[in-house]
mmCIF file of C-alpha atoms in Angstrom:
data_model
loop_
_atom_site.group_PDB
_atom_site.id
_atom_site.type_symbol
_atom_site.label_atom_id
_atom_site.label_comp_id
_atom_site.label_asym_id
_atom_site.label_seq_id
_atom_site.Cartn_x
_atom_site.Cartn_y
_atom_site.Cartn_z
ATOM 1 C CA MET A 221 0.000 0.000 0.000
ATOM 2 C CA ARG A 222 2.874 2.401 0.829
ATOM 3 C CA TYR A 223 4.425 1.641 -2.565
ATOM 4 C CA LEU A 224 1.153 2.320 -4.358
ATOM 5 C CA ALA A 225 0.662 5.616 -2.515
ATOM 6 C CA ALA A 226 4.208 6.726 -3.332
ATOM 7 C CA PHE A 227 3.759 5.759 -6.974
ATOM 8 C CA ILE A 228 0.513 7.734 -7.224
ATOM 9 C CA VAL A 229 2.081 10.833 -5.674
ATOM 10 C CA ALA A 230 5.061 10.625 -8.023
ATOM 11 C CA CYS A 231 2.868 10.290 -11.104
ATOM 12 C CA LEU A 232 0.598 13.133 -10.058
ATOM 13 C CA ALA A 233 3.624 15.346 -9.595
ATOM 14 C CA TRP A 234 4.504 15.227 -13.295
ATOM 15 C CA SER A 235 1.196 14.488 -14.989
ATOM 16 C CA THR A 236 -0.857 17.247 -16.580
ATOM 17 C CA PRO A 237 -4.473 17.766 -15.461
ATOM 18 C CA VAL A 238 -7.186 18.038 -18.060
ATOM 19 C CA ASP A 239 -8.543 21.512 -18.852
ATOM 20 C CA HIS A 240 -12.141 21.439 -17.584
ATOM 21 C CA ALA A 241 -13.097 24.833 -19.012
ATOM 22 C CA LYS A 242 -13.565 23.712 -22.615
ATOM 23 C CA ALA A 243 -16.731 24.691 -24.450
ATOM 24 C CA ALA A 244 -19.314 21.928 -24.803
ATOM 25 C CA GLU A 245 -19.339 20.056 -28.088
ATOM 26 C CA ARG A 246 -21.042 17.059 -29.643
ATOM 27 C CA CYS A 247 -19.027 14.045 -28.539
ATOM 28 C CA PHE A 248 -20.921 11.332 -30.425
ATOM 29 C CA PRO A 249 -21.457 11.474 -34.194
ATOM 30 C CA GLY A 250 -24.854 10.647 -35.624
ATOM 31 C CA GLU A 251 -27.586 9.165 -33.475
ATOM 32 C CA PHE A 252 -26.571 8.901 -29.816
ATOM 33 C CA SER A 253 -28.148 5.968 -27.999
ATOM 34 C CA LEU A 254 -28.044 5.012 -24.338
ATOM 35 C CA PRO A 255 -28.360 1.482 -22.923
ATOM 36 C CA ALA A 256 -31.909 0.265 -23.550
ATOM 37 C CA PHE A 257 -32.375 -0.947 -19.970
ATOM 38 C CA TRP A 258 -31.823 2.618 -18.704
ATOM 39 C CA THR A 259 -35.413 3.315 -19.740
ATOM 40 C CA ARG A 260 -36.919 -0.103 -18.942
ATOM 41 C CA SER A 261 -39.530 0.170 -16.209
ATOM 42 C CA TYR A 262 -39.391 -1.773 -12.962
ATOM 43 C CA GLU A 263 -42.039 -1.899 -10.283
ATOM 44 C CA PRO A 264 -41.592 0.460 -7.343
ATOM 45 C CA HIS A 265 -41.029 -1.481 -4.145
ATOM 46 C CA ARG A 266 -40.087 -1.252 -0.498
ATOM 47 C CA VAL A 267 -36.453 -2.093 0.155
ATOM 48 C CA ILE A 268 -36.498 -1.990 3.949
ATOM 49 C CA GLY A 269 -38.142 0.174 6.575
ATOM 50 C CA ASN A 270 -38.546 3.697 5.199
ATOM 51 C CA LEU A 271 -36.474 3.091 2.045
ATOM 52 C CA TYR A 272 -38.297 2.585 -1.263
ATOM 53 C CA ALA A 273 -36.996 2.108 -4.808
ATOM 54 C CA VAL A 274 -38.745 4.305 -7.392
ATOM 55 C CA GLY A 275 -36.273 4.004 -10.279
ATOM 56 C CA ASN A 276 -36.166 1.588 -13.192
ATOM 57 C CA ALA A 277 -34.233 -1.492 -14.321
ATOM 58 C CA GLY A 278 -31.044 0.404 -15.148
ATOM 59 C CA LEU A 279 -31.048 3.628 -13.148
ATOM 60 C CA SER A 280 -31.847 3.935 -9.462
ATOM 61 C CA ALA A 281 -33.956 6.495 -7.630
ATOM 62 C CA TYR A 282 -34.935 6.158 -3.973
ATOM 63 C CA LEU A 283 -37.518 7.599 -1.617
ATOM 64 C CA ILE A 284 -36.675 7.846 2.087
ATOM 65 C CA THR A 285 -39.912 8.523 3.947
ATOM 66 C CA THR A 286 -40.412 10.332 7.251
ATOM 67 C CA ASP A 287 -43.334 11.726 9.260
ATOM 68 C CA ASP A 288 -42.369 15.290 8.248
ATOM 69 C CA GLY A 289 -41.864 14.756 4.525
ATOM 70 C CA HIS A 290 -39.589 12.711 2.322
ATOM 71 C CA ILE A 291 -36.142 12.617 0.737
ATOM 72 C CA LEU A 292 -35.636 11.748 -2.941
ATOM 73 C CA VAL A 293 -32.219 10.411 -3.951
ATOM 74 C CA ASN A 294 -31.447 10.658 -7.704
ATOM 75 C CA THR A 295 -33.611 10.919 -10.776
ATOM 76 C CA MET A 296 -33.129 9.048 -13.997
ATOM 77 C CA LEU A 297 -32.859 10.519 -17.506
ATOM 78 C CA GLU A 298 -34.561 13.691 -18.675
ATOM 79 C CA GLY A 299 -38.314 13.131 -18.652
ATOM 80 C CA SER A 300 -38.200 10.629 -15.779
ATOM 81 C CA MET A 301 -40.113 12.822 -13.318
ATOM 82 C CA GLN A 302 -43.478 11.374 -14.296
ATOM 83 C CA GLU A 303 -42.217 7.805 -13.873
ATOM 84 C CA ILE A 304 -40.833 8.659 -10.443
ATOM 85 C CA LYS A 305 -44.076 10.430 -9.501
ATOM 86 C CA SER A 306 -46.116 7.410 -10.560
ATOM 87 C CA GLY A 307 -43.898 5.141 -8.469
ATOM 88 C CA VAL A 308 -44.093 7.382 -5.424
ATOM 89 C CA GLU A 309 -47.884 7.499 -5.659
ATOM 90 C CA ALA A 310 -48.186 3.751 -6.273
ATOM 91 C CA LEU A 311 -46.418 3.221 -2.959
ATOM 92 C CA GLY A 312 -48.947 5.443 -1.199
ATOM 93 C CA PHE A 313 -46.934 8.669 -0.900
ATOM 94 C CA ARG A 314 -47.196 12.147 -2.423
ATOM 95 C CA MET A 315 -44.583 13.780 -4.611
ATOM 96 C CA GLN A 316 -45.470 17.158 -3.064
ATOM 97 C CA ASP A 317 -44.248 15.876 0.329
ATOM 98 C CA ILE A 318 -40.632 15.602 -0.850
ATOM 99 C CA ARG A 319 -38.582 18.075 1.217
ATOM 100 C CA ILE A 320 -34.966 17.208 0.368
ATOM 101 C CA LEU A 321 -33.265 16.188 -2.882
ATOM 102 C CA LEU A 322 -29.966 14.275 -2.967
ATOM 103 C CA THR A 323 -27.835 12.685 -5.646
ATOM 104 C CA THR A 324 -25.114 10.070 -5.404
ATOM 105 C CA GLN A 325 -23.189 11.510 -8.361
ATOM 106 C CA ALA A 326 -23.578 14.600 -10.532
ATOM 107 C CA HIS A 327 -23.914 12.811 -13.880
ATOM 108 C CA PHE A 328 -26.854 13.459 -16.183
ATOM 109 C CA ASP A 329 -28.285 9.948 -15.815
ATOM 110 C CA HIS A 330 -28.868 10.600 -12.101
ATOM 111 C CA THR A 331 -29.642 14.333 -12.134
ATOM 112 C CA ALA A 332 -31.505 15.250 -15.314
ATOM 113 C CA ASP A 333 -34.931 15.907 -13.752
ATOM 114 C CA LEU A 334 -33.843 17.262 -10.368
ATOM 115 C CA ALA A 335 -34.617 20.845 -11.406
ATOM 116 C CA LYS A 336 -38.138 19.884 -12.519
ATOM 117 C CA ILE A 337 -38.816 18.036 -9.262
ATOM 118 C CA LYS A 338 -37.448 20.953 -7.261
ATOM 119 C CA ALA A 339 -39.817 23.310 -9.088
ATOM 120 C CA LEU A 340 -42.763 20.955 -8.478
ATOM 121 C CA THR A 341 -42.131 20.259 -4.798
ATOM 122 C CA GLY A 342 -40.138 23.224 -3.482
ATOM 123 C CA ALA A 343 -37.635 20.742 -2.013
ATOM 124 C CA GLU A 344 -34.119 21.853 -1.105
ATOM 125 C CA MET A 345 -31.121 20.359 -2.898
ATOM 126 C CA TYR A 346 -28.268 19.013 -0.728
ATOM 127 C CA ALA A 347 -24.945 17.899 -2.233
ATOM 128 C CA THR A 348 -21.238 17.547 -1.547
ATOM 129 C CA PRO A 349 -19.258 20.699 -2.438
ATOM 130 C CA ASP A 350 -17.662 19.258 -5.590
ATOM 131 C CA ASP A 351 -20.915 17.848 -6.932
ATOM 132 C CA ALA A 352 -22.758 21.056 -5.944
ATOM 133 C CA ARG A 353 -20.571 22.976 -8.374
ATOM 134 C CA VAL A 354 -21.481 20.577 -11.192
ATOM 135 C CA LEU A 355 -25.185 20.592 -10.317
ATOM 136 C CA GLU A 356 -25.296 24.370 -10.388
ATOM 137 C CA ASP A 357 -23.688 24.646 -13.833
ATOM 138 C CA GLY A 358 -25.666 21.779 -15.352
ATOM 139 C CA GLY A 359 -22.709 19.453 -15.764
ATOM 140 C CA ALA A 360 -20.401 21.910 -17.534
ATOM 141 C CA SER A 361 -17.618 21.631 -14.938
ATOM 142 C CA ASP A 362 -17.731 17.851 -14.697
ATOM 143 C CA ALA A 363 -14.134 16.721 -15.106
ATOM 144 C CA HIS A 364 -14.921 13.826 -17.437
ATOM 145 C CA PHE A 365 -18.075 14.691 -19.393
ATOM 146 C CA GLY A 366 -18.441 18.457 -19.021
ATOM 147 C CA HIS A 367 -17.272 19.133 -22.577
ATOM 148 C CA CYS A 368 -19.994 16.899 -24.080
ATOM 149 C CA GLU A 369 -23.347 18.458 -24.965
ATOM 150 C CA GLU A 370 -25.010 15.056 -24.660
ATOM 151 C CA PHE A 371 -24.220 14.874 -20.943
ATOM 152 C CA LEU A 372 -25.361 18.336 -19.840
ATOM 153 C CA PHE A 373 -28.564 18.841 -17.838
ATOM 154 C CA THR A 374 -30.720 21.620 -16.396
ATOM 155 C CA PRO A 375 -28.800 23.419 -13.622
ATOM 156 C CA ILE A 376 -30.178 23.283 -10.088
ATOM 157 C CA LYS A 377 -29.453 25.542 -7.127
ATOM 158 C CA VAL A 378 -27.923 23.784 -4.122
ATOM 159 C CA GLU A 379 -29.086 25.028 -0.728
ATOM 160 C CA ARG A 380 -26.762 22.975 1.478
ATOM 161 C CA ARG A 381 -23.254 21.650 0.940
ATOM 162 C CA LEU A 382 -22.605 18.474 2.907
ATOM 163 C CA ALA A 383 -19.240 17.746 4.507
ATOM 164 C CA ASP A 384 -17.892 14.223 4.868
ATOM 165 C CA GLY A 385 -19.500 12.686 7.939
ATOM 166 C CA GLU A 386 -22.065 15.477 8.241
ATOM 167 C CA THR A 387 -25.515 14.451 9.388
ATOM 168 C CA PHE A 388 -28.891 15.972 8.623
ATOM 169 C CA GLU A 389 -32.318 15.145 10.001
ATOM 170 C CA LEU A 390 -35.869 15.048 8.732
ATOM 171 C CA GLY A 391 -38.862 13.706 10.635
ATOM 172 C CA GLY A 392 -36.751 11.942 13.228
ATOM 173 C CA VAL A 393 -34.557 10.210 10.620
ATOM 174 C CA THR A 394 -30.855 11.102 10.816
ATOM 175 C CA ILE A 395 -28.814 10.598 7.634
ATOM 176 C CA THR A 396 -25.009 10.488 7.562
ATOM 177 C CA THR A 397 -23.148 11.776 4.493
ATOM 178 C CA HIS A 398 -20.139 9.862 3.146
ATOM 179 C CA HIS A 399 -17.777 11.423 0.606
ATOM 180 C CA HIS A 400 -16.826 8.659 -1.859
ATOM 181 C CA PRO A 401 -15.095 10.527 -4.712
ATOM 182 C CA GLY A 402 -13.526 9.089 -7.831
ATOM 183 C CA HIS A 403 -16.449 8.309 -10.105
ATOM 184 C CA THR A 404 -17.150 12.030 -9.833
ATOM 185 C CA GLU A 405 -15.208 14.496 -7.730
ATOM 186 C CA GLY A 406 -18.137 14.749 -5.332
ATOM 187 C CA SER A 407 -19.641 11.249 -5.413
ATOM 188 C CA SER A 408 -21.448 10.505 -2.172
ATOM 189 C CA SER A 409 -23.248 7.834 -0.174
ATOM 190 C CA TYR A 410 -25.813 8.082 2.616
ATOM 191 C CA SER A 411 -26.453 5.830 5.611
ATOM 192 C CA TRP A 412 -28.936 5.568 8.483
ATOM 193 C CA GLN A 413 -30.497 3.018 10.818
ATOM 194 C CA VAL A 414 -33.802 1.213 10.353
ATOM 195 C CA ILE A 415 -35.623 -0.848 12.996
ATOM 196 C CA GLU A 416 -37.868 -3.667 11.767
ATOM 197 C CA ASN A 417 -39.521 -6.146 14.146
ATOM 198 C CA GLY A 418 -37.247 -4.980 16.936
ATOM 199 C CA LYS A 419 -34.069 -5.561 14.915
ATOM 200 C CA GLU A 420 -31.748 -2.727 13.886
ATOM 201 C CA TYR A 421 -30.355 -2.632 10.355
ATOM 202 C CA ASN A 422 -27.569 -0.411 9.032
ATOM 203 C CA VAL A 423 -28.845 0.806 5.669
ATOM 204 C CA ALA A 424 -26.922 2.675 2.968
ATOM 205 C CA ILE A 425 -27.375 4.108 -0.503
ATOM 206 C CA VAL A 426 -23.834 3.766 -1.843
ATOM 207 C CA ASN A 427 -22.139 5.242 -4.867
ATOM 208 C CA MET A 428 -19.758 2.554 -6.087
ATOM 209 C CA GLY A 429 -16.261 3.293 -7.370
ATOM 210 C CA THR A 430 -16.773 2.464 -11.028
ATOM 211 C CA ILE A 431 -14.373 3.853 -13.647
ATOM 212 C CA ASN A 432 -16.033 5.209 -16.784
ATOM 213 C CA ASP A 433 -14.497 4.420 -20.158
ATOM 214 C CA GLY A 434 -11.812 6.940 -21.019
ATOM 215 C CA LYS A 435 -11.122 8.002 -17.450
ATOM 216 C CA GLN A 436 -7.435 8.528 -16.719
ATOM 217 C CA LEU A 437 -6.026 7.912 -13.259
ATOM 218 C CA LEU A 438 -2.314 8.738 -13.486
ATOM 219 C CA ILE A 439 -1.246 9.961 -16.911
ATOM 220 C CA GLU A 440 -3.022 13.223 -17.722
ATOM 221 C CA PRO A 441 -5.536 12.400 -14.985
ATOM 222 C CA THR A 442 -9.167 13.251 -15.554
ATOM 223 C CA TYR A 443 -8.854 15.511 -12.519
ATOM 224 C CA PRO A 444 -5.926 16.059 -10.137
ATOM 225 C CA GLY A 445 -5.970 13.504 -7.345
ATOM 226 C CA VAL A 446 -8.482 11.126 -8.944
ATOM 227 C CA ALA A 447 -6.297 8.049 -8.297
ATOM 228 C CA GLU A 448 -5.973 8.936 -4.624
ATOM 229 C CA ASP A 449 -9.723 9.579 -4.423
ATOM 230 C CA PHE A 450 -10.570 6.106 -5.702
ATOM 231 C CA ALA A 451 -8.081 4.490 -3.295
ATOM 232 C CA MET A 452 -9.558 6.440 -0.384
ATOM 233 C CA THR A 453 -13.112 5.507 -1.380
ATOM 234 C CA PHE A 454 -12.363 1.784 -1.549
ATOM 235 C CA HIS A 455 -10.662 1.973 1.852
ATOM 236 C CA LYS A 456 -13.559 3.863 3.452
ATOM 237 C CA GLN A 457 -16.201 1.596 1.962
ATOM 238 C CA ARG A 458 -14.447 -1.497 3.293
ATOM 239 C CA GLN A 459 -14.749 0.016 6.777
ATOM 240 C CA MET A 460 -18.515 0.607 6.550
ATOM 241 C CA ASN A 461 -20.823 -1.492 8.693
ATOM 242 C CA ILE A 462 -23.688 -2.208 6.284
ATOM 243 C CA ASP A 463 -26.525 -4.715 6.455
ATOM 244 C CA VAL A 464 -28.666 -3.485 3.547
ATOM 245 C CA TRP A 465 -27.205 -1.599 0.612
ATOM 246 C CA VAL A 466 -28.429 -0.273 -2.696
ATOM 247 C CA SER A 467 -26.583 1.837 -5.238
ATOM 248 C CA SER A 468 -26.793 4.174 -8.214
ATOM 249 C CA HIS A 469 -27.428 1.350 -10.702
ATOM 250 C CA PRO A 470 -29.598 -1.695 -9.833
ATOM 251 C CA GLN A 471 -27.231 -4.226 -11.385
ATOM 252 C CA GLN A 472 -24.494 -3.162 -8.943
ATOM 253 C CA TYR A 473 -26.424 -4.588 -5.998
ATOM 254 C CA ASN A 474 -28.077 -7.395 -8.005
ATOM 255 C CA LEU A 475 -31.620 -6.065 -7.710
ATOM 256 C CA MET A 476 -33.186 -8.692 -9.945
ATOM 257 C CA GLY A 477 -31.320 -11.503 -8.236
ATOM 258 C CA LYS A 478 -32.674 -10.431 -4.855
ATOM 259 C CA HIS A 479 -36.144 -9.194 -5.766
ATOM 260 C CA ARG A 480 -38.848 -10.814 -7.872
ATOM 261 C CA LEU A 481 -41.635 -8.786 -9.411
ATOM 262 C CA GLY A 482 -44.662 -8.818 -7.148
ATOM 263 C CA GLN A 483 -42.991 -10.555 -4.223
ATOM 264 C CA PRO A 484 -44.243 -9.682 -0.727
ATOM 265 C CA TYR A 485 -42.156 -7.333 1.384
ATOM 266 C CA HIS A 486 -39.703 -8.875 3.834
ATOM 267 C CA PRO A 487 -37.028 -6.890 5.717
ATOM 268 C CA GLU A 488 -34.355 -9.532 5.018
ATOM 269 C CA THR A 489 -34.716 -9.446 1.217
ATOM 270 C CA PHE A 490 -31.839 -7.033 0.642
ATOM 271 C CA VAL A 491 -29.604 -7.950 3.591
ATOM 272 C CA ASP A 492 -26.223 -8.534 1.950
ATOM 273 C CA PRO A 493 -23.100 -7.318 3.808
ATOM 274 C CA GLU A 494 -20.903 -9.929 2.106
ATOM 275 C CA GLY A 495 -22.136 -8.890 -1.336
ATOM 276 C CA PHE A 496 -21.270 -5.276 -0.607
ATOM 277 C CA LEU A 497 -17.703 -6.080 0.368
ATOM 278 C CA ALA A 498 -17.320 -8.364 -2.649
ATOM 279 C CA GLU A 499 -18.483 -5.615 -5.008
ATOM 280 C CA VAL A 500 -16.107 -3.081 -3.451
ATOM 281 C CA ASN A 501 -13.199 -5.518 -3.801
ATOM 282 C CA LYS A 502 -14.134 -6.306 -7.404
ATOM 283 C CA LEU A 503 -14.091 -2.626 -8.337
ATOM 284 C CA ALA A 504 -10.840 -2.093 -6.445
ATOM 285 C CA GLU A 505 -9.262 -4.823 -8.564
ATOM 286 C CA VAL A 506 -10.446 -3.089 -11.748
ATOM 287 C CA TYR A 507 -8.835 0.083 -10.405
ATOM 288 C CA ARG A 508 -5.560 -1.721 -9.654
ATOM 289 C CA LYS A 509 -5.436 -3.155 -13.165
ATOM 290 C CA GLN A 510 -5.954 0.266 -14.717
ATOM 291 C CA LEU A 511 -3.164 1.726 -12.557
ATOM 292 C CA ASN A 512 -0.837 -1.012 -13.779
ATOM 293 C CA ALA A 513 -1.891 -0.543 -17.395
ATOM 294 C CA GLU A 514 -1.251 3.204 -17.248
ATOM 295 C CA MET A 515 2.087 2.619 -15.558
ATOM 296 C CA SER A 516 3.107 0.143 -18.269
ATOM 297 C CA ALA A 517 2.002 2.479 -21.050
ATOM 298 C CA SER A 518 4.026 5.339 -19.580
ATOM 299 C CA ALA A 519 7.131 3.161 -19.473
ATOM 300 C CA ASN A 520 6.978 2.353 -23.209
#
């Protein structure tokens, strides 16, 4: 680990950061298509306690309910507000009762309809400082995709910037913020406790440390310090005490392997601490391989 840290510091000392101030341009010629399952519907359902899934088969959105209003985490693509609203109402809640908006990462596929939902509900937007910047300029300052017109979204004002470890409360529910940067500079996760049938569960919505195609860690890094950010995130996530976890994309936590359409609610359905650690370790190995590949390329 000491060798890896020293190697990262040495590479960052001579590598050149990408200029993030470039004007937006079309990055994909011709017809631009997204994965088909990003728009495939999936039934809204209760995950555990006051956590409900209101996203689809490829992109996650979550409702955290409280007695004093609700918290919505993520949207999907542009135009997804109606699908989210339908899911919220199907579960017996009202969209107008949403008081706080969160996102796990400031990429368009998780943020595109936040501004519309804010206008509809009057909810306040909370975000980490680095993702707040990107939310407020509609993706333009995103280190990886900010220069691509296809990945921009409607800007949204952020009322509260959340520090690492900072808690906030709504309706007696206390949420802890976790800074997990790398995927974006401000990627974040959120955790709290749920009690079901007298048993306490540690629950988390986690942004996993995936590496998008084209992201550079060491040589001309996508942003300064990105390699260190990923390493820190993997370390911090391994230390988390989690019983139930979900994430920004359903396939990351094996939604369809754990949940069948129409199945009755049970609090143990998504209990999976071993699966969480396995997924973190799998992504950390992908990261290690990319570090080695960049190191080998620089040596040639």
